[in-house]
Amino acid sequence: MYITMRHLFNRGFYKPMGVSGETLREGLLALRPEIYGSVAEDKAELNGLLYVLERLPIGIEQCRYINLTSDEGYGDSHFQPIVPPKRRRNCYRIDEEQMNIEITRGRSEIYDILTHLTFLFIESHKIMRRVVIDEDGSVTRDWKKLEAVVLSKEEIDKAEREVALTHAANILGRTFYEVSKIYPKFSTPNNPEQFLHIIYWMGKLAIEETVNNDKRIITFSPILRERLGHHIHGEVWADKIKKYLVDAELLQRPIHIISANMHSVMNTLYAPLALKAEIKKKDILQVYEMLSDPSNGQVRQKVSKLAISEGMKFIEDSSGTNIDVQVFDTAKLEEGFRNKEFTSLKEEEKPVIIVMDYAFGEQAYETMDELLKPYILDGDEIKMNVKSVSIMGKAGILEGGKGDIMIPSAHIFEGTADNYPFKNELKKDDLEGHGIKVVDGSMITVLGTSLQNRDILKFFHDSTWNVSGLEMEGAHYQKAIQAASKLRKSIAEDVQVRYAYYASDNPLETGSTLASGGLGTTGVKPTYLITEKILEQIFNS
């Protein structure tokens, strides 16, 4: 599948349900990725459909033409960006038939989108096969009834909705109970009946494809094909960070880079100062859970306001990488973090912490590679004083459950035997004893979450590779760190590295895959435990 996707990209276009897309479809059906559940069966896969559509733009099921582009100026046009709820990427509905999706995160993003679209089109043809009666395109009564509801401009009441869901259940080969349960998860404030609309449009385009030969087409813009792999977005992103460090006179201070979310480091450093009253009443973990809830906007605002006044600079992304950054000047912190000697350190000895939001797949190499390069100022190369790089993220676990922690000792790149062993400053012992299961071993960096296959993962887990989990960025980050420290010498050779992941899913366990839903508050405890251990080591290094 990986090779086919590269070939189709180089070719510039393909028809997903035509001959050119056949290898991708066969590959996906042979792999049967856990995330796509019953994709290889006749009945529709509802959780997989929800997972995919949360990562694709609203309305994509209505479009015959899907164009993957680079950042080509649509942001300055009259087109309104459509941003999928679970994946920050700008998409533009050009007209009734065409959707443009902006690719700024490299090949991993292309593979991610293509596998999601392949799934979507396979599912649409399942609908078509259930509703088309003969070659002339005659359709079943269920389909006619669903069409009448979707095309009607009138609002429907509960009874009418249940009738429509009955017809949808027959079309999908699912029970009324299953369809009723998933229906509200698709609803949006603008379109409460979105589930019915999605099923209708998926089926409609598949019917037109089969009966009228109106094939759906995916194209890759010439600019995208030309720019891919050139680090255009990563370079702009990294230069903006380094310019700020120069302007703030922080470039020569001890720098510690952390790849993490945009809240845990800030909350760990500043919540105890900003929320003294709340901490007297509640356990610190309860405070972190409260801060993780978007509905507590006022309390979150309190912490970020204090952080900005005491050393934090927020650098919003404008490069297209979709990676925001926080820079913490710890010299403006009164007490530091779990280091009694912090107050006696000179200002130039106090760490500067750069927190970058999660990269996506291959984008991790592009951004880290560019960030670790020297900054060019007036023709002179200025090297950053990078002391450590810490990577914290979510991953799939192969021996445990949601919320458990993985401490890797090496990253193995899927599809090759490329491996990146390293000395991890975080140890299993550092995180044990807090009521969370901790495992260590190798981790596999996968080509995409949507290509996970139970048999392949089981092989990696049971064989001498000793793999405990899988994620998408580790090998890419380590490749950039090794190149900068061991070969290019743009940072110190003895730079410390830390990797720790908490389990967002177990792809070997049915019902625990990413498609089964998020972590909720289960992720709060491991997130903050890992954050605390990273900060403890930074402040005491």
Coordinates of C-alpha atoms in Angstrom, one line a residue:
M1 CA 0.0 0.0 0.0
Y2 CA 2.8 2.4 0.9
I3 CA 4.6 1.8 -2.4
T4 CA 1.3 2.1 -4.4
M5 CA 0.5 5.4 -2.7
R6 CA 3.9 6.8 -3.6
H7 CA 3.4 5.7 -7.2
L8 CA 0.0 7.3 -7.4
F9 CA 1.3 10.5 -5.9
N10 CA 4.1 10.6 -8.5
R11 CA 1.6 9.9 -11.3
G12 CA -0.5 12.9 -10.2
F13 CA -4.0 11.5 -10.1
Y14 CA -6.0 8.3 -9.8
K15 CA -9.6 6.9 -9.6
P16 CA -10.0 5.3 -6.2
M17 CA -12.7 2.9 -7.4
G18 CA -11.1 2.4 -10.8
V19 CA -8.2 0.1 -11.9
S20 CA -5.6 2.5 -10.5
G21 CA -7.1 2.4 -7.0
E22 CA -7.6 -1.4 -7.0
T23 CA -4.3 -2.2 -5.3
L24 CA -5.0 0.3 -2.5
R25 CA -8.5 -1.2 -2.0
E26 CA -7.2 -4.8 -2.1
G27 CA -4.4 -3.9 0.3
L28 CA -6.8 -2.3 2.8
L29 CA -9.1 -5.3 2.7
A30 CA -6.2 -7.7 3.1
L31 CA -4.7 -5.8 6.0
R32 CA -8.1 -5.3 7.7
P33 CA -6.7 -2.5 10.0
E34 CA -8.1 -2.7 13.5
I35 CA -9.2 0.9 13.3
Y36 CA -11.5 0.1 10.3
G37 CA -13.3 -2.8 12.1
S38 CA -15.6 -4.7 9.7
V39 CA -14.4 -3.0 6.5
A40 CA -13.9 -6.4 4.8
E41 CA -17.5 -7.5 5.7
D42 CA -20.7 -6.8 3.9
K43 CA -22.2 -4.8 6.7
A44 CA -21.2 -1.1 7.1
E45 CA -18.4 -0.2 9.7
L46 CA -19.9 2.6 11.8
N47 CA -17.2 3.4 14.4
G48 CA -14.5 3.4 11.6
L49 CA -16.7 5.8 9.6
L50 CA -17.0 8.2 12.6
Y51 CA -13.2 8.0 13.1
V52 CA -12.5 8.8 9.5
L53 CA -15.0 11.6 9.1
E54 CA -13.7 13.4 12.2
R55 CA -10.4 13.7 10.4
L56 CA -11.8 14.7 7.0
P57 CA -13.6 18.0 6.0
I58 CA -17.3 18.2 6.5
G59 CA -19.0 17.6 3.1
I60 CA -16.2 15.5 1.5
E61 CA -18.7 12.6 1.0
Q62 CA -20.5 14.9 -1.5
C63 CA -17.5 15.6 -3.7
R64 CA -16.5 13.7 -6.8
Y65 CA -13.2 15.6 -7.1
I66 CA -10.7 15.7 -4.2
N67 CA -7.6 17.7 -4.9
L68 CA -4.6 17.5 -2.5
T69 CA -2.7 20.8 -2.7
S70 CA 0.2 22.6 -1.0
D71 CA -0.4 26.0 0.7
E72 CA -1.3 27.8 -2.5
G73 CA -2.9 31.0 -1.3
Y74 CA -6.5 29.8 -0.7
G75 CA -6.3 31.4 2.8
D76 CA -6.4 34.8 1.1
S77 CA -9.4 34.0 -1.1
H78 CA -13.2 34.1 -0.5
F79 CA -13.2 30.3 0.3
Q80 CA -13.9 29.6 3.9
P81 CA -11.5 27.1 5.5
I82 CA -13.1 23.9 6.7
V83 CA -11.0 22.4 9.6
P84 CA -11.8 18.8 10.6
P85 CA -12.6 18.5 14.3
K86 CA -9.8 15.9 15.0
R87 CA -7.1 17.0 12.6
R88 CA -5.9 20.5 12.1
R89 CA -5.7 21.0 8.3
N90 CA -7.2 23.6 6.1
C91 CA -9.7 22.3 3.5
Y92 CA -11.7 24.3 1.0
R93 CA -14.9 23.5 -0.8
I94 CA -14.3 24.9 -4.3
D95 CA -17.7 24.1 -5.7
E96 CA -20.5 21.5 -5.3
E97 CA -18.2 18.7 -6.7
Q98 CA -14.7 19.6 -5.5
M99 CA -12.9 19.7 -2.2
N100 CA -9.3 20.9 -1.8
I101 CA -7.2 19.6 1.1
E102 CA -4.1 21.5 2.0
I103 CA -1.1 19.3 2.8
T104 CA 1.6 20.9 5.0
R105 CA 2.8 18.0 7.1
G106 CA 4.5 15.8 4.4
R107 CA 4.0 12.3 3.1
S108 CA 2.5 10.9 6.3
E109 CA -0.5 13.2 6.0
I110 CA -1.0 12.1 2.3
Y111 CA -0.9 8.4 3.3
D112 CA -3.3 9.1 6.2
I113 CA -5.8 10.9 3.9
L114 CA -5.6 8.3 1.1
T115 CA -6.2 5.4 3.4
H116 CA -9.2 7.2 5.0
L117 CA -10.6 8.0 1.6
T118 CA -10.1 4.4 0.4
F119 CA -12.1 3.2 3.5
L120 CA -14.8 5.8 2.8
F121 CA -15.2 4.7 -0.9
I122 CA -15.2 1.0 0.0
E123 CA -18.0 1.7 2.5
S124 CA -19.9 3.8 -0.1
H125 CA -19.9 0.9 -2.5
K126 CA -21.3 -1.4 0.2
I127 CA -24.3 1.0 0.4
M128 CA -24.6 1.0 -3.4
R129 CA -24.7 -2.8 -3.6
R130 CA -27.5 -3.0 -1.0
V131 CA -29.7 -0.4 -2.7
V132 CA -29.3 -0.8 -6.5
I133 CA -31.6 -3.5 -7.8
D134 CA -30.7 -3.8 -11.5
E135 CA -28.2 -2.4 -14.1
D136 CA -30.6 0.4 -15.0
G137 CA -30.1 1.9 -11.6
S138 CA -33.5 1.1 -10.0
V139 CA -33.2 1.4 -6.2
T140 CA -34.9 -0.1 -3.2
R141 CA -37.8 1.4 -1.3
D142 CA -35.4 2.0 1.7
W143 CA -33.2 4.2 -0.5
K144 CA -36.2 6.2 -1.9
K145 CA -37.4 6.9 1.7
L146 CA -34.0 8.0 2.9
E147 CA -33.6 10.2 -0.1
A148 CA -36.9 11.9 0.5
V149 CA -35.9 12.8 4.1
V150 CA -32.4 14.0 3.2
L151 CA -33.6 16.2 0.3
S152 CA -36.5 17.6 2.2
K153 CA -36.0 21.2 3.6
E154 CA -38.3 20.5 6.5
E155 CA -37.1 19.7 10.0
I156 CA -38.0 16.2 11.1
D157 CA -39.4 15.2 14.5
K158 CA -38.4 12.2 16.6
A159 CA -40.9 9.8 15.0
E160 CA -39.8 10.7 11.4
R161 CA -36.1 10.4 12.4
E162 CA -36.7 6.9 13.8
V163 CA -38.4 5.9 10.5
A164 CA -35.4 7.3 8.5
L165 CA -33.0 5.5 10.8
T166 CA -34.9 2.2 10.2
H167 CA -34.4 2.6 6.5
A168 CA -30.8 3.6 7.1
A169 CA -30.2 0.4 9.2
N170 CA -31.5 -1.8 6.4
I171 CA -29.3 0.0 3.9
L172 CA -26.2 -0.4 6.2
G173 CA -26.9 -4.0 7.2
R174 CA -26.9 -2.9 10.9
T175 CA -29.5 -3.1 13.6
F176 CA -31.8 -0.2 14.5
Y177 CA -30.1 -0.1 17.9
E178 CA -26.6 0.2 16.4
V179 CA -27.6 3.0 14.1
S180 CA -29.6 4.9 16.8
K181 CA -26.5 4.7 19.1
I182 CA -24.1 6.1 16.5
Y183 CA -26.4 8.7 15.0
P184 CA -25.9 11.5 17.7
K185 CA -22.1 11.2 17.4
F186 CA -22.3 12.5 13.8
S187 CA -24.7 15.4 14.7
T188 CA -23.5 19.0 14.5
P189 CA -25.3 22.2 15.7
N190 CA -25.7 23.2 12.0
N191 CA -26.9 19.7 10.9
P192 CA -28.3 17.5 13.5
E193 CA -29.3 14.9 10.8
Q194 CA -25.7 14.8 9.5
F195 CA -25.5 11.0 9.8
L196 CA -28.5 10.5 7.4
H197 CA -26.9 13.0 4.9
I198 CA -23.5 11.3 5.0
I199 CA -25.1 7.8 4.3
Y200 CA -27.2 9.3 1.5
W201 CA -24.3 11.1 -0.3
M202 CA -21.9 8.2 0.1
G203 CA -24.4 6.0 -1.6
K204 CA -25.5 8.5 -4.2
L205 CA -21.9 9.0 -5.5
A206 CA -21.3 5.3 -5.5
I207 CA -24.5 4.7 -7.5
E208 CA -23.6 7.4 -10.0
E209 CA -20.1 5.8 -10.3
T210 CA -21.5 2.4 -11.0
V211 CA -24.6 3.3 -13.1
N212 CA -23.3 6.3 -15.0
N213 CA -19.6 5.7 -14.8
D214 CA -19.1 9.1 -13.1
K215 CA -15.8 8.1 -11.4
R216 CA -14.5 9.9 -8.3
I217 CA -11.0 11.3 -8.9
I218 CA -8.2 12.2 -6.5
T219 CA -5.6 14.6 -7.8
F220 CA -2.3 16.0 -6.4
S221 CA -1.5 19.5 -7.4
P222 CA 1.8 20.1 -9.3
I223 CA 2.9 22.6 -6.6
L224 CA 2.4 19.9 -3.9
R225 CA 4.4 17.4 -5.9
E226 CA 7.2 19.9 -6.5
R227 CA 7.4 21.1 -2.9
L228 CA 7.1 17.8 -1.0
G229 CA 10.2 17.0 1.0
H230 CA 11.7 20.5 0.7
H231 CA 11.0 21.5 4.4
I232 CA 9.4 24.8 3.3
H233 CA 7.0 25.0 6.2
G234 CA 9.5 23.6 8.7
E235 CA 12.1 26.1 7.9
V236 CA 9.7 29.1 8.2
W237 CA 8.4 27.6 11.5
A238 CA 11.9 27.0 13.0
D239 CA 13.3 30.5 11.9
K240 CA 10.4 32.2 13.7
I241 CA 11.3 30.4 17.0
K242 CA 15.0 31.1 16.7
K243 CA 14.4 34.8 15.8
Y244 CA 12.4 35.1 19.1
L245 CA 15.2 33.4 21.1
V246 CA 17.7 35.9 19.6
D247 CA 15.5 38.9 20.2
A248 CA 14.9 37.8 23.8
E249 CA 18.6 37.0 24.3
L250 CA 17.8 33.4 25.1
L251 CA 19.7 31.5 22.4
Q252 CA 22.9 30.9 24.5
R253 CA 21.0 29.8 27.6
P254 CA 20.7 26.0 28.3
I255 CA 17.8 25.0 25.9
H256 CA 15.5 22.1 26.5
I257 CA 13.1 21.1 23.7
I258 CA 9.9 19.2 24.6
S259 CA 7.4 17.8 22.1
A260 CA 4.1 17.6 24.0
N261 CA 0.7 19.1 24.2
M262 CA 0.1 22.8 24.8
H263 CA -1.1 22.6 28.4
S264 CA 0.8 20.1 30.6
V265 CA 4.1 21.9 30.9
M266 CA 2.4 25.3 31.5
N267 CA 0.0 23.8 34.0
T268 CA 2.7 21.9 35.9
L269 CA 4.8 25.0 36.3
Y270 CA 2.1 27.6 36.9
A271 CA -1.1 26.0 38.2
P272 CA 0.4 25.6 41.8
L273 CA 1.0 29.4 41.8
A274 CA -2.1 30.5 40.0
L275 CA -4.6 28.2 41.7
K276 CA -3.5 28.2 45.3
A277 CA -7.1 28.3 46.6
E278 CA -8.2 25.4 44.5
I279 CA -5.2 23.3 45.4
K280 CA -6.0 23.7 49.1
K281 CA -9.4 22.1 48.5
K282 CA -8.5 19.5 45.9
D283 CA -5.7 17.1 45.1
I284 CA -3.3 18.4 42.4
L285 CA -4.5 15.6 40.0
Q286 CA -8.1 16.8 40.3
V287 CA -6.9 20.3 39.5
Y288 CA -5.2 19.0 36.3
E289 CA -8.4 17.1 35.4
M290 CA -10.3 20.4 35.9
L291 CA -7.8 22.2 33.6
S292 CA -8.1 19.5 31.0
D293 CA -11.8 20.2 30.7
P294 CA -12.5 22.9 28.0
S295 CA -15.6 24.0 29.9
N296 CA -13.4 25.4 32.7
G297 CA -12.3 28.3 30.5
Q298 CA -12.0 30.8 33.4
V299 CA -9.6 28.7 35.5
R300 CA -7.5 27.8 32.4
Q301 CA -7.3 31.5 31.6
K302 CA -6.1 32.2 35.1
V303 CA -3.1 29.9 34.6
S304 CA -2.2 31.1 31.1
K305 CA -2.4 34.7 32.2
L306 CA 0.0 34.1 35.1
A307 CA 2.3 32.1 32.8
I308 CA 2.5 34.9 30.2
S309 CA 3.3 37.4 32.9
E310 CA 6.0 35.2 34.4
G311 CA 8.2 34.0 31.5
M312 CA 6.0 32.2 29.0
K313 CA 5.8 33.4 25.3
F314 CA 3.2 31.7 23.1
I315 CA 4.2 31.6 19.4
E316 CA 1.2 30.8 17.3
D317 CA 1.9 29.0 14.1
S318 CA 1.7 31.0 10.9
S319 CA 3.9 28.7 8.7
G320 CA 1.4 26.0 7.9
T321 CA 2.9 23.3 10.0
N322 CA 0.0 23.6 12.5
I323 CA 2.5 23.4 15.3
D324 CA 2.2 26.1 18.0
V325 CA 5.1 26.7 20.4
Q326 CA 5.6 27.9 24.0
V327 CA 8.9 29.3 25.2
F328 CA 9.4 29.3 29.0
D329 CA 12.2 31.6 30.4
T330 CA 12.6 29.9 33.8
A331 CA 14.7 32.8 35.1
K332 CA 11.3 34.6 35.6
L333 CA 10.1 31.7 37.8
E334 CA 10.6 32.3 41.5
E335 CA 11.2 28.8 42.7
G336 CA 11.9 26.7 39.6
F337 CA 10.6 23.1 39.9
R338 CA 11.7 20.6 42.5
N339 CA 15.2 22.0 42.7
K340 CA 16.3 23.6 46.1
E341 CA 19.4 25.2 44.5
F342 CA 17.4 26.9 41.7
T343 CA 17.3 30.3 43.3
S344 CA 21.1 30.4 43.7
L345 CA 21.8 29.7 40.0
K346 CA 22.9 32.6 37.8
E347 CA 20.3 33.8 35.2
E348 CA 22.4 32.5 32.3
E349 CA 22.4 29.0 34.0
K350 CA 18.6 28.8 34.2
P351 CA 17.0 26.7 31.5
V352 CA 14.9 27.9 28.6
I353 CA 12.2 25.4 27.7
I354 CA 10.7 25.2 24.2
V355 CA 7.5 23.2 24.1
M356 CA 6.3 22.3 20.5
D357 CA 2.9 20.8 19.8
Y358 CA 2.7 17.3 18.4
A359 CA 4.1 16.9 14.9
F360 CA 2.5 14.4 12.5
G361 CA 4.5 11.4 11.2
E362 CA 7.3 12.4 8.8
Q363 CA 6.7 16.1 9.8
A364 CA 8.6 15.3 13.0
Y365 CA 11.8 14.9 11.1
E366 CA 11.3 18.1 9.1
T367 CA 10.5 20.3 12.1
M368 CA 13.2 18.9 14.5
D369 CA 15.8 18.9 11.7
E370 CA 15.1 22.6 11.0
L371 CA 14.9 23.5 14.7
L372 CA 18.3 22.0 15.6
K373 CA 20.1 23.8 12.7
P374 CA 22.2 26.8 13.6
Y375 CA 20.5 30.2 13.2
I376 CA 22.0 32.5 10.5
L377 CA 22.4 36.1 11.7
D378 CA 24.2 38.6 9.5
G379 CA 25.9 35.8 7.7
D380 CA 27.2 34.2 10.9
E381 CA 26.1 30.7 12.2
I382 CA 24.9 30.7 15.8
K383 CA 24.5 27.3 17.3
M384 CA 21.8 26.7 19.9
N385 CA 22.9 25.5 23.3
V386 CA 20.5 22.5 23.2
K387 CA 20.9 20.4 26.4
S388 CA 18.0 17.9 26.0
V389 CA 15.2 16.9 23.7
S390 CA 12.2 15.2 25.3
I391 CA 9.3 13.6 23.4
M392 CA 6.1 12.9 25.1
G393 CA 3.0 11.6 23.3
K394 CA 0.2 9.2 22.9
A395 CA 0.8 5.7 21.4
G396 CA -0.8 2.3 20.9
I397 CA 0.3 -0.2 23.5
L398 CA 0.7 -4.0 22.8
E399 CA 0.8 -5.3 26.3
G400 CA -1.6 -3.3 28.5
G401 CA -4.5 -0.9 28.3
K402 CA -5.5 2.8 27.9
G403 CA -3.6 5.1 30.2
D404 CA -0.5 2.8 30.7
I405 CA 3.0 4.2 30.1
M406 CA 5.7 3.1 27.6
I407 CA 9.4 3.9 28.0
P408 CA 11.2 3.1 24.7
S409 CA 14.8 2.0 24.4
A410 CA 14.8 2.1 20.6
H411 CA 12.6 3.1 17.6
I412 CA 12.1 0.7 14.7
F413 CA 10.7 2.0 11.5
E414 CA 7.8 0.0 10.0
G415 CA 8.3 -1.5 6.5
T416 CA 12.1 -1.6 7.0
A417 CA 14.6 -2.9 9.5
D418 CA 15.8 0.6 10.2
N419 CA 16.3 1.0 13.9
Y420 CA 17.4 3.8 16.2
P421 CA 18.6 2.7 19.6
F422 CA 19.3 5.5 22.2
K423 CA 20.0 6.1 25.8
N424 CA 16.7 7.2 27.3
E425 CA 17.2 9.4 30.4
L426 CA 13.7 8.4 31.5
K427 CA 13.7 5.0 33.1
K428 CA 10.9 2.6 34.0
D429 CA 11.8 3.1 37.7
D430 CA 11.2 6.9 37.4
L431 CA 7.5 6.4 36.7
E432 CA 6.7 3.3 38.7
G433 CA 4.9 3.4 42.0
H434 CA 2.2 5.8 41.0
G435 CA -0.6 3.3 40.3
I436 CA 0.1 3.2 36.6
K437 CA 1.5 0.2 34.7
V438 CA 4.8 1.0 33.0
V439 CA 6.4 -1.1 30.3
D440 CA 9.6 -0.7 28.4
G441 CA 11.2 -2.1 25.2
S442 CA 11.4 -1.1 21.6
M443 CA 8.7 0.9 19.9
I444 CA 7.7 0.7 16.2
T445 CA 7.2 3.9 14.3
V446 CA 4.3 3.1 11.9
L447 CA 3.5 4.6 8.5
G448 CA 0.0 5.6 9.6
T449 CA -2.5 4.7 12.3
S450 CA -4.9 3.5 9.7
L451 CA -2.6 0.7 8.5
Q452 CA -2.4 -1.2 11.8
N453 CA -2.8 -4.9 11.3
R454 CA -3.3 -7.3 14.2
D455 CA -1.0 -10.1 12.8
I456 CA 1.8 -7.7 12.0
L457 CA 1.7 -6.1 15.4
K458 CA 1.5 -9.5 17.1
F459 CA 4.6 -10.5 15.3
F460 CA 6.5 -7.4 16.4
H461 CA 5.3 -8.0 20.0
D462 CA 6.0 -11.7 20.2
S463 CA 9.3 -11.9 18.3
T464 CA 12.8 -10.9 19.4
W465 CA 12.1 -7.3 18.3
N466 CA 10.4 -7.0 21.7
V467 CA 8.1 -4.2 20.7
S468 CA 5.9 -2.8 23.5
G469 CA 4.0 -0.1 21.5
L470 CA 3.6 1.8 18.3
E471 CA 3.4 5.5 17.4
M472 CA 4.1 7.7 14.3
E473 CA 6.9 10.1 15.1
G474 CA 9.7 8.5 17.2
A475 CA 12.0 7.3 14.5
H476 CA 11.6 10.6 12.6
Y477 CA 12.5 12.7 15.7
Q478 CA 15.5 10.4 16.6
K479 CA 16.8 10.5 13.0
A480 CA 16.9 14.4 13.2
I481 CA 18.5 14.4 16.7
Q482 CA 21.2 11.9 15.7
A483 CA 22.0 13.8 12.5
A484 CA 22.3 17.1 14.4
S485 CA 24.3 15.7 17.3
K486 CA 26.5 12.9 15.8
L487 CA 27.0 14.0 12.2
R488 CA 26.4 17.7 11.6
K489 CA 27.6 18.7 15.1
S490 CA 25.1 21.6 15.2
I491 CA 24.2 20.6 18.8
A492 CA 26.3 18.9 21.5
E493 CA 27.1 15.2 20.9
D494 CA 26.0 14.3 24.5
V495 CA 22.6 15.9 24.2
Q496 CA 20.1 14.1 26.5
V497 CA 17.1 12.4 25.0
R498 CA 13.9 11.4 26.8
Y499 CA 11.0 9.5 25.3
A500 CA 7.8 8.5 27.1
Y501 CA 4.3 7.7 25.8
Y502 CA 1.0 6.9 27.4
A503 CA -1.4 4.5 25.8
S504 CA -4.3 6.0 23.9
D505 CA -5.4 2.6 22.6
N506 CA -4.5 -1.1 22.3
P507 CA -4.8 -2.0 18.6
L508 CA -4.6 -5.8 19.5
E509 CA -7.7 -5.5 21.7
T510 CA -11.1 -5.3 19.9
G511 CA -13.0 -2.4 21.5
S512 CA -9.8 -0.6 22.6
T513 CA -8.7 0.8 19.2
L514 CA -8.6 4.5 18.4
A515 CA -12.0 4.1 16.7
S516 CA -13.6 3.2 20.1
G517 CA -13.2 6.8 21.3
G518 CA -10.9 9.0 23.2
L519 CA -9.3 8.6 26.6
G520 CA -11.4 11.1 28.5
T521 CA -9.7 11.9 31.9
T522 CA -7.8 8.5 31.8
G523 CA -5.0 10.4 30.0
V524 CA -4.6 13.1 32.6
K525 CA -2.7 11.2 35.2
P526 CA 0.0 9.6 32.9
T527 CA 0.3 12.9 31.0
Y528 CA 1.2 14.9 34.1
L529 CA 3.3 12.2 35.7
I530 CA 5.5 12.1 32.5
T531 CA 5.6 15.9 32.4
E532 CA 6.6 16.2 36.1
K533 CA 9.5 13.6 35.6
I534 CA 10.8 15.5 32.5
L535 CA 10.7 18.8 34.2
E536 CA 12.3 17.4 37.3
Q537 CA 15.3 16.1 35.2
I538 CA 15.5 19.4 33.3
F539 CA 15.6 21.5 36.5
N540 CA 18.2 19.2 38.1
S541 CA 20.5 18.6 35.1

